[in-house]
Amino acid sequence: GGGDKLKFLSMKKNFGGPADPQNLGLKFSRGEYLFFMDNDDAITPTALEELYMQAKKFDADVVHCEKYLEVETEENLLGRKSYKLSAYNVKKFVTEPTFVTENFAERLIELRQGNFMWNLWTKLIRRDFFLENEIEMQNIMGEDALCTICLVCSAKKYLRVPNCVNIYRVIDNSVSHKKDDWQKTFTKWSKSIICAVNYLDKFLDEQEFFRQNSQAKFVVFDVVLNDFINNYMLKMYPEVPVAYLDKIFRDELERSGNSTALTAFLFNRMNIFQINLFKQQQLIQQLQNKIQQLENPS
């Protein structure tokens, strides 16, 4: 009936990723808060009640869980056994609800240190905040990491909580675990990097702090590139001729209409890398000279 609170939406096409279904869900959502789940996620029976209470008590834009449970099989999930406590790179967990600093310069240090878990399914988000900031899911690899970065860079009331209510089911054939050949994999991540930087470039320009601090945008790009490139793309360079990878990346840049932001960032990053490399070479030379002096004291 018209008063039903639950809506089921069906899409004619399988887009192979969560972004398009999530954007459709956002369009039809009417609740006060948003909660995202993928096909390999589950939650504890009181999960939404716990997070909702924290959100209302602290008037939070984002409620962010730092830990989650992991389970190997469907049988273990249904039997509520063999759960393993997991987390990613968080260095220090909160023991009570704690707001992340509203000083975005300090928050970027935490972002760079890996103190935010990328998973979108560990967060409850105030719907009005999400829509007011015009956050839109992108159909790329790592779309949850991109969305989390947008939340971190825009939410003033960002609340960490010690609640552990999310359950990740390890499914070998899930999208994130699919193994493609190197061409498909490199193409996917090339497209994802270009899209992510283009999207962030426009999104951050809408945030007052980043408009006033151009260096801060560079830090965010650096976090994205380090995560996407170091974790996924660099593995291919020892195995695949660089010329092949170069062509794939060029093709994706042309297909996207090129990316001024990414090109400028990579140019600057390359120069910084060269400066650091030169400093390291000087240090190595100094150490070699000292060793020679110690070996030949005459």
Short mmCIF file of N, CA, C and O in Angstrom, two decimals, residues 13 33 50 59 76 122 126 147 222 227 251 259 271:
data_model
loop_
_atom_site.label_atom_id
_atom_site.label_comp_id
_atom_site.label_asym_id
_atom_site.label_seq_id
_atom_site.Cartn_x
_atom_site.Cartn_y
_atom_site.Cartn_z
N LYS A 13 19.19 -3.96 -16.06
CA LYS A 13 20.55 -4.31 -16.45
C LYS A 13 21.42 -4.51 -15.22
O LYS A 13 21.31 -3.77 -14.25
N TYR A 33 18.21 8.66 7.50
CA TYR A 33 19.60 8.22 7.39
C TYR A 33 19.74 7.19 6.27
O TYR A 33 18.79 6.52 5.88
N GLU A 50 21.44 0.64 17.10
CA GLU A 50 22.62 1.17 17.81
C GLU A 50 23.17 2.42 17.12
O GLU A 50 23.45 3.43 17.76
N ASP A 59 23.83 14.18 17.00
CA ASP A 59 23.48 14.97 15.81
C ASP A 59 24.58 14.86 14.75
O ASP A 59 25.05 15.86 14.19
N ASN A 76 28.21 -20.62 8.77
CA ASN A 76 28.71 -19.97 9.98
C ASN A 76 27.94 -18.68 10.28
O ASN A 76 27.74 -18.32 11.44
N THR A 122 30.28 0.37 6.69
CA THR A 122 30.51 0.53 8.14
C THR A 122 30.05 1.91 8.61
O THR A 122 30.47 2.36 9.66
N ARG A 126 23.68 10.75 7.46
CA ARG A 126 22.48 11.59 7.43
C ARG A 126 22.14 11.92 5.98
O ARG A 126 22.96 12.48 5.25
N CYS A 147 33.84 7.53 -2.04
CA CYS A 147 32.74 8.12 -1.29
C CYS A 147 33.16 8.46 0.14
O CYS A 147 32.82 9.53 0.66
N ASP A 222 46.89 12.62 -3.43
CA ASP A 222 48.00 11.74 -3.08
C ASP A 222 47.50 10.49 -2.36
O ASP A 222 47.97 9.37 -2.63
N ASP A 227 46.60 4.74 -2.62
CA ASP A 227 45.74 3.58 -2.37
C ASP A 227 45.50 2.79 -3.65
O ASP A 227 45.70 1.57 -3.70
N ASP A 251 44.90 5.46 -23.63
CA ASP A 251 43.57 5.23 -24.21
C ASP A 251 42.47 5.68 -23.25
O ASP A 251 41.48 6.31 -23.66
N SER A 259 42.41 14.56 -18.51
CA SER A 259 42.17 15.02 -17.15
C SER A 259 43.27 16.00 -16.76
O SER A 259 44.39 15.61 -16.47
N ASN A 271 58.06 15.21 -10.24
CA ASN A 271 59.15 16.12 -9.87
C ASN A 271 59.53 15.97 -8.40
O ASN A 271 60.71 16.00 -8.05
#
